[in-house]
Amino acid sequence: GAGVSQSPSNKVTEKGKDVELRCDPISGHTALYWYRQSLGQGLEFLIYFQGNSAPDKSGLPSDRFSAERTGGSVSTLTIQRTQQEDSAVYLCASSSIDTQYFGPGTRLTVL
Amino acid sequence: QKEVEQNSGPLSVPEGAIASLNCTYSDRGSQSFFWYRQYSGKSPELIMSIYSNGDKEDGRFTAQLNKASQYVSLLIRDSQPSDSATYLCAVNPLRGNTPLVFGKGTRLSVIA
């Protein structure tokens, strides 16, 4: 079946602009996760959803970051007033039990 | 602070050799363990999961878990140049759908 999809694949924006990143999980997967990976670095956990609820938002770097999930499916990660340090690959994963499968990621570049 | 430690490498092995990748974790209560492969510019791809002490084999890959030593490893037999990638160890400190804790990865280079 279809895997996790993310859009856009690449996003270039100017400092101070808002961006929205979308994740479409594997059908039937109840949990959805957002991670961030900066160049040459490991994966940094941001937030995860169980259904439409976010039990753990502890990884969000600042209040400029927010995320929502509707209908237990698609999730949107929003970054307001982007800064250059937000430049990274944003990865989404989904799972049905505990095994996480990743999407292709969105590469965000803030100029 | 839950941590997963990996040697960053690069680990260089000749084609056909066995590559051994190692990982230690800090949370003794961790429940499940995963190895992901990440090619440059791509997202992580699941290779293996392991839940019980001992070995688990899947083709050329063998995952080994020792909970007493808080140690998990991945062996790649008959290494191929196409195995050259960064290998991420990930640990689930709880049961079920909860965020994984990732190591920073070991870069493997298989030399033809």
PDB file of N, CA and C in Angstrom, chain B residues 48-91:
ATOM      1  N   MET B  48      15.359  -3.370  10.545  1.00  0.00           N
ATOM      2  CA  MET B  48      15.090  -4.456  11.487  1.00  0.00           C
ATOM      3  C   MET B  48      14.461  -3.883  12.740  1.00  0.00           C
ATOM      4  N   SER B  49      13.651  -4.702  13.387  1.00  0.00           N
ATOM      5  CA  SER B  49      13.192  -4.423  14.735  1.00  0.00           C
ATOM      6  C   SER B  49      13.520  -5.642  15.588  1.00  0.00           C
ATOM      7  N   ILE B  50      13.769  -5.406  16.868  1.00  0.00           N
ATOM      8  CA  ILE B  50      14.049  -6.520  17.775  1.00  0.00           C
ATOM      9  C   ILE B  50      13.499  -6.175  19.140  1.00  0.00           C
ATOM     10  N   TYR B  51      12.928  -7.176  19.800  1.00  0.00           N
ATOM     11  CA  TYR B  51      12.230  -6.932  21.052  1.00  0.00           C
ATOM     12  C   TYR B  51      12.749  -7.791  22.207  1.00  0.00           C
ATOM     13  N   SER B  52      13.366  -8.948  21.855  1.00  0.00           N
ATOM     14  CA  SER B  52      13.796  -9.895  22.884  1.00  0.00           C
ATOM     15  C   SER B  52      15.300 -10.090  22.810  1.00  0.00           C
ATOM     16  N   ASN B  53      15.876 -10.454  23.939  1.00  0.00           N
ATOM     17  CA  ASN B  53      17.304 -10.748  23.974  1.00  0.00           C
ATOM     18  C   ASN B  53      17.657 -11.837  22.963  1.00  0.00           C
ATOM     19  N   GLY B  54      18.817 -11.690  22.365  1.00  0.00           N
ATOM     20  CA  GLY B  54      19.280 -12.698  21.427  1.00  0.00           C
ATOM     21  C   GLY B  54      19.460 -12.118  20.042  1.00  0.00           C
ATOM     22  N   ASP B  55      19.444 -13.004  19.078  1.00  0.00           N
ATOM     23  CA  ASP B  55      19.672 -12.628  17.684  1.00  0.00           C
ATOM     24  C   ASP B  55      18.390 -12.730  16.875  1.00  0.00           C
ATOM     25  N   LYS B  56      18.277 -11.858  15.899  1.00  0.00           N
ATOM     26  CA  LYS B  56      17.188 -11.920  14.919  1.00  0.00           C
ATOM     27  C   LYS B  56      17.787 -11.716  13.553  1.00  0.00           C
ATOM     28  N   GLU B  57      17.538 -12.668  12.661  1.00  0.00           N
ATOM     29  CA  GLU B  57      18.162 -12.644  11.338  1.00  0.00           C
ATOM     30  C   GLU B  57      17.126 -12.337  10.271  1.00  0.00           C
ATOM     31  N   ASP B  58      17.535 -11.541   9.291  1.00  0.00           N
ATOM     32  CA  ASP B  58      16.687 -11.254   8.130  1.00  0.00           C
ATOM     33  C   ASP B  58      17.607 -11.057   6.941  1.00  0.00           C
ATOM     34  N   GLY B  59      17.738 -12.111   6.150  1.00  0.00           N
ATOM     35  CA  GLY B  59      18.641 -12.043   5.003  1.00  0.00           C
ATOM     36  C   GLY B  59      20.077 -11.833   5.448  1.00  0.00           C
ATOM     37  N   ARG B  60      20.717 -10.793   4.927  1.00  0.00           N
ATOM     38  CA  ARG B  60      22.110 -10.543   5.280  1.00  0.00           C
ATOM     39  C   ARG B  60      22.249  -9.780   6.609  1.00  0.00           C
ATOM     40  N   PHE B  61      21.133  -9.414   7.193  1.00  0.00           N
ATOM     41  CA  PHE B  61      21.152  -8.604   8.404  1.00  0.00           C
ATOM     42  C   PHE B  61      20.839  -9.452   9.636  1.00  0.00           C
ATOM     43  N   THR B  62      21.589  -9.215  10.708  1.00  0.00           N
ATOM     44  CA  THR B  62      21.304  -9.822  12.002  1.00  0.00           C
ATOM     45  C   THR B  62      21.336  -8.732  13.061  1.00  0.00           C
ATOM     46  N   ALA B  63      20.235  -8.612  13.798  1.00  0.00           N
ATOM     47  CA  ALA B  63      20.204  -7.706  14.940  1.00  0.00           C
ATOM     48  C   ALA B  63      20.434  -8.524  16.202  1.00  0.00           C
ATOM     49  N   GLN B  64      21.193  -7.955  17.136  1.00  0.00           N
ATOM     50  CA  GLN B  64      21.492  -8.626  18.392  1.00  0.00           C
ATOM     51  C   GLN B  64      21.124  -7.685  19.535  1.00  0.00           C
ATOM     52  N   LEU B  65      20.452  -8.227  20.533  1.00  0.00           N
ATOM     53  CA  LEU B  65      20.023  -7.426  21.677  1.00  0.00           C
ATOM     54  C   LEU B  65      20.483  -8.071  22.973  1.00  0.00           C
ATOM     55  N   ASN B  66      21.043  -7.249  23.839  1.00  0.00           N
ATOM     56  CA  ASN B  66      21.430  -7.684  25.175  1.00  0.00           C
ATOM     57  C   ASN B  66      20.928  -6.623  26.147  1.00  0.00           C
ATOM     58  N   LYS B  67      19.772  -6.887  26.744  1.00  0.00           N
ATOM     59  CA  LYS B  67      19.155  -5.881  27.614  1.00  0.00           C
ATOM     60  C   LYS B  67      19.947  -5.682  28.899  1.00  0.00           C
ATOM     61  N   ALA B  68      20.583  -6.730  29.377  1.00  0.00           N
ATOM     62  CA  ALA B  68      21.367  -6.604  30.609  1.00  0.00           C
ATOM     63  C   ALA B  68      22.520  -5.624  30.422  1.00  0.00           C
ATOM     64  N   SER B  69      23.122  -5.654  29.253  1.00  0.00           N
ATOM     65  CA  SER B  69      24.229  -4.752  28.944  1.00  0.00           C
ATOM     66  C   SER B  69      23.751  -3.472  28.265  1.00  0.00           C
ATOM     67  N   GLN B  70      22.451  -3.393  27.989  1.00  0.00           N
ATOM     68  CA  GLN B  70      21.862  -2.213  27.315  1.00  0.00           C
ATOM     69  C   GLN B  70      22.587  -1.947  26.013  1.00  0.00           C
ATOM     70  N   TYR B  71      22.624  -2.965  25.213  1.00  0.00           N
ATOM     71  CA  TYR B  71      23.441  -2.976  24.003  1.00  0.00           C
ATOM     72  C   TYR B  71      22.660  -3.640  22.882  1.00  0.00           C
ATOM     73  N   VAL B  72      22.693  -2.995  21.716  1.00  0.00           N
ATOM     74  CA  VAL B  72      22.063  -3.588  20.536  1.00  0.00           C
ATOM     75  C   VAL B  72      23.016  -3.398  19.360  1.00  0.00           C
ATOM     76  N   SER B  73      23.106  -4.394  18.521  1.00  0.00           N
ATOM     77  CA  SER B  73      24.033  -4.309  17.394  1.00  0.00           C
ATOM     78  C   SER B  73      23.358  -4.780  16.112  1.00  0.00           C
ATOM     79  N   LEU B  74      23.968  -4.419  15.008  1.00  0.00           N
ATOM     80  CA  LEU B  74      23.517  -4.842  13.688  1.00  0.00           C
ATOM     81  C   LEU B  74      24.723  -5.379  12.929  1.00  0.00           C
ATOM     82  N   LEU B  75      24.604  -6.627  12.464  1.00  0.00           N
ATOM     83  CA  LEU B  75      25.636  -7.212  11.636  1.00  0.00           C
ATOM     84  C   LEU B  75      25.130  -7.273  10.206  1.00  0.00           C
ATOM     85  N   ILE B  76      25.970  -6.875   9.277  1.00  0.00           N
ATOM     86  CA  ILE B  76      25.651  -6.973   7.855  1.00  0.00           C
ATOM     87  C   ILE B  76      26.667  -7.921   7.235  1.00  0.00           C
ATOM     88  N   ARG B  77      26.188  -9.086   6.805  1.00  0.00           N
ATOM     89  CA  ARG B  77      27.090 -10.066   6.174  1.00  0.00           C
ATOM     90  C   ARG B  77      27.226  -9.774   4.699  1.00  0.00           C
ATOM     91  N   ASP B  78      28.354 -10.205   4.121  1.00  0.00           N
ATOM     92  CA  ASP B  78      28.600 -10.031   2.690  1.00  0.00           C
ATOM     93  C   ASP B  78      28.296  -8.585   2.275  1.00  0.00           C
ATOM     94  N   SER B  79      28.926  -7.647   2.941  1.00  0.00           N
ATOM     95  CA  SER B  79      28.659  -6.226   2.713  1.00  0.00           C
ATOM     96  C   SER B  79      28.859  -5.855   1.245  1.00  0.00           C
ATOM     97  N   GLN B  80      27.969  -5.017   0.755  1.00  0.00           N
ATOM     98  CA  GLN B  80      28.006  -4.552  -0.624  1.00  0.00           C
ATOM     99  C   GLN B  80      28.170  -3.033  -0.654  1.00  0.00           C
ATOM    100  N   PRO B  81      28.730  -2.498  -1.718  1.00  0.00           N
ATOM    101  CA  PRO B  81      28.833  -1.028  -1.808  1.00  0.00           C
ATOM    102  C   PRO B  81      27.486  -0.331  -1.627  1.00  0.00           C
ATOM    103  N   SER B  82      26.410  -1.000  -2.033  1.00  0.00           N
ATOM    104  CA  SER B  82      25.072  -0.413  -1.878  1.00  0.00           C
ATOM    105  C   SER B  82      24.631  -0.326  -0.413  1.00  0.00           C
ATOM    106  N   ASP B  83      25.376  -0.983   0.483  1.00  0.00           N
ATOM    107  CA  ASP B  83      25.087  -0.871   1.917  1.00  0.00           C
ATOM    108  C   ASP B  83      25.671   0.407   2.508  1.00  0.00           C
ATOM    109  N   SER B  84      26.471   1.109   1.753  1.00  0.00           N
ATOM    110  CA  SER B  84      27.084   2.347   2.248  1.00  0.00           C
ATOM    111  C   SER B  84      25.992   3.372   2.539  1.00  0.00           C
ATOM    112  N   ALA B  85      25.890   3.751   3.787  1.00  0.00           N
ATOM    113  CA  ALA B  85      24.813   4.639   4.251  1.00  0.00           C
ATOM    114  C   ALA B  85      25.087   4.961   5.718  1.00  0.00           C
ATOM    115  N   THR B  86      24.220   5.760   6.293  1.00  0.00           N
ATOM    116  CA  THR B  86      24.251   5.987   7.741  1.00  0.00           C
ATOM    117  C   THR B  86      23.197   5.097   8.387  1.00  0.00           C
ATOM    118  N   TYR B  87      23.588   4.395   9.432  1.00  0.00           N
ATOM    119  CA  TYR B  87      22.690   3.471  10.119  1.00  0.00           C
ATOM    120  C   TYR B  87      22.310   4.067  11.471  1.00  0.00           C
ATOM    121  N   LEU B  88      21.012   4.223  11.653  1.00  0.00           N
ATOM    122  CA  LEU B  88      20.479   4.839  12.863  1.00  0.00           C
ATOM    123  C   LEU B  88      19.910   3.768  13.787  1.00  0.00           C
ATOM    124  N   CYS B  89      20.331   3.810  15.022  1.00  0.00           N
ATOM    125  CA  CYS B  89      19.753   2.960  16.062  1.00  0.00           C
ATOM    126  C   CYS B  89      18.654   3.764  16.753  1.00  0.00           C
ATOM    127  N   ALA B  90      17.524   3.131  17.002  1.00  0.00           N
ATOM    128  CA  ALA B  90      16.415   3.831  17.653  1.00  0.00           C
ATOM    129  C   ALA B  90      15.822   2.936  18.733  1.00  0.00           C
ATOM    130  N   VAL B  91      15.419   3.547  19.811  1.00  0.00           N
ATOM    131  CA  VAL B  91      14.917   2.826  20.976  1.00  0.00           C
ATOM    132  C   VAL B  91      13.568   3.405  21.385  1.00  0.00           C
TER     133      VAL B  91
END
